[in-house]
């Protein structure tokens, strides 16, 4: 398992090392190089290439180019930039109560940008959105007037003034309009008999002629006019259950002038109690032309329902989004699931339950509006080829989201401000290379950010290129950014060969070293009589030389590193860094690692080779020859002499004067008076030893600057205190008593349990005893009863 993990790690590391997009691009000129990736640069130094290297070697990562000798001033590395062209601040209504026109209210910032994109280099900016207070609202009520909606029409007739009053709590600038729809006026959707065309309803019901869509009332701020015109509407009828509502929605979305839409919040309330027809259903009536998504209102009536098919859901989504219309589906409970699915396909839409009460309809509209306006969702127009965009949202309460959720923020109240971090990245250049324009806007809002994209496709040095330059073999190419860009049909570094003559025997001969049979040492191709070395899978590894006989990866290794990690490989030989030597640059010339604590190299007991001590005395070892496992320690070596001189004890107390006069003894009162290493100009060893009575004594040993041995000793012993007998005895006695009491309690408990068990057993046997209660058959009672026959019970 470990081996498997190691192999996986090696593969991963190899992949990380090998992926060099600059080299893999095999760029032939500077423009191709900078489009390979944001890390790529082009060395325009004409003397940069070594023998055997191809033109594409000019292109590499910046660090690699500088490491190979190209100065930063000779590296072409253009960077992207961004310029804000329009940056009007979002409107803050708290600073002034004055009434503003819709066009003077700003909810999104900035409004216009110019981005210059370098391939692989993202350009990021922040977009701020603030939901404005008292923002104008246009609401268009689109109603199904098929016969089943008769009761709902009565409720809507008084909706105008009531809704105006409620909406004025949200905005002082509110307008309302009304439209109605039934179905396409062809079979089999309606009956085309003359009588049914006049009155599609049965019995004595008086219904209006069927129609596809009518714009009854253009958006207006007059609620009474809404009530009057809606009150004049009559129910119609059709044959099938699904209605032609999609035709009506399309016309409401695209006929902005006839509907009266302003550049404000646009709400469309779609009211029905049935399903809907969509693209393809028109074939039942012989209608095959797809809906063209254009306005076809004449005298406020849709006139092309018999000519164009119903729109598709995707077509509706596009038109509603293009015209910033937010849809509210007010439908009966039966069709709630259908329209919930439709809501999931139409961004910035809501679904409510239609009831038989006008006040409930108003609440439905207000609740749906609050739900829609509390969420902001960003969308962008179609991106040019190779361009990607990413979003990070910074919403209320510090909520940060990325990916698809980075496009939106929820629970936004009036006056709340949120920001989005937007990053635009290009991969390569568009085919035309011309500037492109994209737009970003919040769904359901008219405001947008316009972004002009400019692409860096060429290098600055290409402006100074020389066509048909003499440096490119008598004008056979363009001298561009330090290299020849050959004309068609020419090859070679200096365009010196024709593409038809590159593989002749005479040219191959000049590519063989010492008349060898191997062309370019089998490490390259012979082009125009010159070796062009092959590229390795690992872009850090290269072949070079006149015959591609050199490389930078076949040198000696140390510690599994090429040239020990302390040099570079040039033509299979390590060129070591300063202070390193050896065939693998693994021998350090720095002797600081051999310096012992006494400032002597290898403690004076060895020699320093390649930064490592080799000890002369076998007793000494360690990195600086200071470790001696078999040598007695300084403290242990002087213990007996210190003990006998100061305390008159120890093994040498009888021979103390004879054997222990080799050092100068100095007594101190306590340990704080002992000399410290940082207070002395010479090393001091602190010692702590124990005598036969388990008492500790402390001293220091040192050799002063006069080579005299000094011993400082604390004159008092540090002995452990004797144990207190009384608490120990008391504790033992108390323990015995407590154990005895515990045993008595346990015995008593066991006896109680035993007695209770015996009593329970006795009670059980008593209950189980059976006694015979039958009479003795030979028993005769001693009592005789005689009845007087004359007795009548009186």
PDB file of C-alpha atoms in Angstrom, residues 650-760:
ATOM      1  CA  UNK A 650      33.177  10.025  50.279  1.00  0.00           C
ATOM      2  CA  UNK A 651      35.557   7.333  49.172  1.00  0.00           C
ATOM      3  CA  UNK A 652      38.574   9.683  49.091  1.00  0.00           C
ATOM      4  CA  UNK A 653      38.152  11.269  52.541  1.00  0.00           C
ATOM      5  CA  UNK A 654      41.267   9.538  53.830  1.00  0.00           C
ATOM      6  CA  UNK A 655      43.473  10.444  50.832  1.00  0.00           C
ATOM      7  CA  UNK A 656      41.909  13.806  50.045  1.00  0.00           C
ATOM      8  CA  UNK A 657      45.004  15.988  50.433  1.00  0.00           C
ATOM      9  CA  UNK A 658      47.124  13.682  48.324  1.00  0.00           C
ATOM     10  CA  UNK A 659      44.719  13.122  45.411  1.00  0.00           C
ATOM     11  CA  UNK A 660      42.486  16.217  45.379  1.00  0.00           C
ATOM     12  CA  UNK A 661      44.757  19.253  45.365  1.00  0.00           C
ATOM     13  CA  UNK A 662      44.705  19.804  41.600  1.00  0.00           C
ATOM     14  CA  UNK A 663      41.968  22.492  41.608  1.00  0.00           C
ATOM     15  CA  UNK A 664      41.225  25.745  43.380  1.00  0.00           C
ATOM     16  CA  UNK A 665      38.229  25.401  45.707  1.00  0.00           C
ATOM     17  CA  UNK A 666      35.827  28.315  46.336  1.00  0.00           C
ATOM     18  CA  UNK A 667      32.832  27.925  48.656  1.00  0.00           C
ATOM     19  CA  UNK A 668      29.547  29.816  48.172  1.00  0.00           C
ATOM     20  CA  UNK A 669      26.449  30.031  50.413  1.00  0.00           C
ATOM     21  CA  UNK A 670      23.729  29.083  47.907  1.00  0.00           C
ATOM     22  CA  UNK A 671      23.214  28.047  44.284  1.00  0.00           C
ATOM     23  CA  UNK A 672      22.507  31.599  43.112  1.00  0.00           C
ATOM     24  CA  UNK A 673      26.110  32.498  43.939  1.00  0.00           C
ATOM     25  CA  UNK A 674      27.529  29.882  41.552  1.00  0.00           C
ATOM     26  CA  UNK A 675      29.096  31.363  38.384  1.00  0.00           C
ATOM     27  CA  UNK A 676      26.866  31.264  35.294  1.00  0.00           C
ATOM     28  CA  UNK A 677      28.047  30.478  31.742  1.00  0.00           C
ATOM     29  CA  UNK A 678      26.905  33.819  30.339  1.00  0.00           C
ATOM     30  CA  UNK A 679      28.775  35.717  33.113  1.00  0.00           C
ATOM     31  CA  UNK A 680      32.160  34.093  32.430  1.00  0.00           C
ATOM     32  CA  UNK A 681      34.623  34.561  29.640  1.00  0.00           C
ATOM     33  CA  UNK A 682      35.333  30.810  29.666  1.00  0.00           C
ATOM     34  CA  UNK A 683      33.116  27.725  29.622  1.00  0.00           C
ATOM     35  CA  UNK A 684      31.583  26.654  32.968  1.00  0.00           C
ATOM     36  CA  UNK A 685      30.162  23.180  33.679  1.00  0.00           C
ATOM     37  CA  UNK A 686      27.360  22.946  36.294  1.00  0.00           C
ATOM     38  CA  UNK A 687      27.272  19.704  38.293  1.00  0.00           C
ATOM     39  CA  UNK A 688      24.708  18.084  40.598  1.00  0.00           C
ATOM     40  CA  UNK A 689      25.766  14.956  42.537  1.00  0.00           C
ATOM     41  CA  UNK A 690      24.283  12.806  45.335  1.00  0.00           C
ATOM     42  CA  UNK A 691      26.125  11.311  48.322  1.00  0.00           C
ATOM     43  CA  UNK A 692      25.516   8.062  50.250  1.00  0.00           C
ATOM     44  CA  UNK A 693      22.834   9.712  52.451  1.00  0.00           C
ATOM     45  CA  UNK A 694      20.778  10.777  49.383  1.00  0.00           C
ATOM     46  CA  UNK A 695      21.792  14.390  49.913  1.00  0.00           C
ATOM     47  CA  UNK A 696      22.537  16.572  46.871  1.00  0.00           C
ATOM     48  CA  UNK A 697      25.447  18.938  46.521  1.00  0.00           C
ATOM     49  CA  UNK A 698      26.059  21.465  43.755  1.00  0.00           C
ATOM     50  CA  UNK A 699      29.243  22.801  42.210  1.00  0.00           C
ATOM     51  CA  UNK A 700      30.786  24.134  39.002  1.00  0.00           C
ATOM     52  CA  UNK A 701      33.933  23.124  37.212  1.00  0.00           C
ATOM     53  CA  UNK A 702      35.875  25.406  34.868  1.00  0.00           C
ATOM     54  CA  UNK A 703      39.282  26.173  33.439  1.00  0.00           C
ATOM     55  CA  UNK A 704      39.895  29.913  33.666  1.00  0.00           C
ATOM     56  CA  UNK A 705      41.829  32.105  31.277  1.00  0.00           C
ATOM     57  CA  UNK A 706      45.033  31.296  33.211  1.00  0.00           C
ATOM     58  CA  UNK A 707      44.456  27.561  32.612  1.00  0.00           C
ATOM     59  CA  UNK A 708      43.727  27.107  36.335  1.00  0.00           C
ATOM     60  CA  UNK A 709      41.014  24.690  37.326  1.00  0.00           C
ATOM     61  CA  UNK A 710      38.338  26.297  39.486  1.00  0.00           C
ATOM     62  CA  UNK A 711      35.623  24.610  41.504  1.00  0.00           C
ATOM     63  CA  UNK A 712      32.819  26.632  43.128  1.00  0.00           C
ATOM     64  CA  UNK A 713      30.814  24.606  45.678  1.00  0.00           C
ATOM     65  CA  UNK A 714      27.602  25.315  47.639  1.00  0.00           C
ATOM     66  CA  UNK A 715      28.741  24.696  51.224  1.00  0.00           C
ATOM     67  CA  UNK A 716      25.452  23.204  52.459  1.00  0.00           C
ATOM     68  CA  UNK A 717      23.950  19.879  51.468  1.00  0.00           C
ATOM     69  CA  UNK A 718      20.438  19.628  50.062  1.00  0.00           C
ATOM     70  CA  UNK A 719      18.936  16.693  51.966  1.00  0.00           C
ATOM     71  CA  UNK A 720      15.371  15.415  51.655  1.00  0.00           C
ATOM     72  CA  UNK A 721      13.186  15.951  54.809  1.00  0.00           C
ATOM     73  CA  UNK A 722      12.609  12.929  57.112  1.00  0.00           C
ATOM     74  CA  UNK A 723       9.114  11.431  57.025  1.00  0.00           C
ATOM     75  CA  UNK A 724       6.497  12.470  59.698  1.00  0.00           C
ATOM     76  CA  UNK A 725       5.617   9.235  61.570  1.00  0.00           C
ATOM     77  CA  UNK A 726       2.447  10.393  63.371  1.00  0.00           C
ATOM     78  CA  UNK A 727       0.325  11.121  60.227  1.00  0.00           C
ATOM     79  CA  UNK A 728       1.456   7.837  58.694  1.00  0.00           C
ATOM     80  CA  UNK A 729       0.443   5.795  61.791  1.00  0.00           C
ATOM     81  CA  UNK A 730      -2.858   7.664  62.107  1.00  0.00           C
ATOM     82  CA  UNK A 731      -3.623   7.052  58.484  1.00  0.00           C
ATOM     83  CA  UNK A 732      -2.922   3.307  58.776  1.00  0.00           C
ATOM     84  CA  UNK A 733      -5.151   2.964  61.885  1.00  0.00           C
ATOM     85  CA  UNK A 734      -7.963   4.956  60.272  1.00  0.00           C
ATOM     86  CA  UNK A 735      -7.706   2.804  57.175  1.00  0.00           C
ATOM     87  CA  UNK A 736      -8.011  -0.435  59.181  1.00  0.00           C
ATOM     88  CA  UNK A 737     -11.070   0.874  61.054  1.00  0.00           C
ATOM     89  CA  UNK A 738     -12.777   2.019  57.871  1.00  0.00           C
ATOM     90  CA  UNK A 739     -12.112  -1.324  56.165  1.00  0.00           C
ATOM     91  CA  UNK A 740     -13.582  -3.180  59.180  1.00  0.00           C
ATOM     92  CA  UNK A 741     -16.726  -1.072  59.142  1.00  0.00           C
ATOM     93  CA  UNK A 742     -17.091  -1.603  55.435  1.00  0.00           C
ATOM     94  CA  UNK A 743     -16.843  -5.382  55.851  1.00  0.00           C
ATOM     95  CA  UNK A 744     -19.498  -5.348  58.628  1.00  0.00           C
ATOM     96  CA  UNK A 745     -21.852  -3.339  56.453  1.00  0.00           C
ATOM     97  CA  UNK A 746     -21.382  -5.751  53.574  1.00  0.00           C
ATOM     98  CA  UNK A 747     -22.070  -8.767  55.862  1.00  0.00           C
ATOM     99  CA  UNK A 748     -25.220  -7.126  57.238  1.00  0.00           C
ATOM    100  CA  UNK A 749     -26.466  -6.352  53.734  1.00  0.00           C
ATOM    101  CA  UNK A 750     -25.938  -9.942  52.619  1.00  0.00           C
ATOM    102  CA  UNK A 751     -27.872 -11.278  55.635  1.00  0.00           C
ATOM    103  CA  UNK A 752     -30.824  -8.968  54.944  1.00  0.00           C
ATOM    104  CA  UNK A 753     -30.953 -10.130  51.340  1.00  0.00           C
ATOM    105  CA  UNK A 754     -30.813 -13.801  52.451  1.00  0.00           C
ATOM    106  CA  UNK A 755     -33.657 -13.369  55.011  1.00  0.00           C
ATOM    107  CA  UNK A 756     -35.868 -11.636  52.483  1.00  0.00           C
ATOM    108  CA  UNK A 757     -35.367 -14.426  50.003  1.00  0.00           C
ATOM    109  CA  UNK A 758     -36.296 -17.108  52.639  1.00  0.00           C
ATOM    110  CA  UNK A 759     -39.429 -15.200  53.650  1.00  0.00           C
ATOM    111  CA  UNK A 760     -40.498 -14.797  50.047  1.00  0.00           C
TER     112      UNK A 760
END
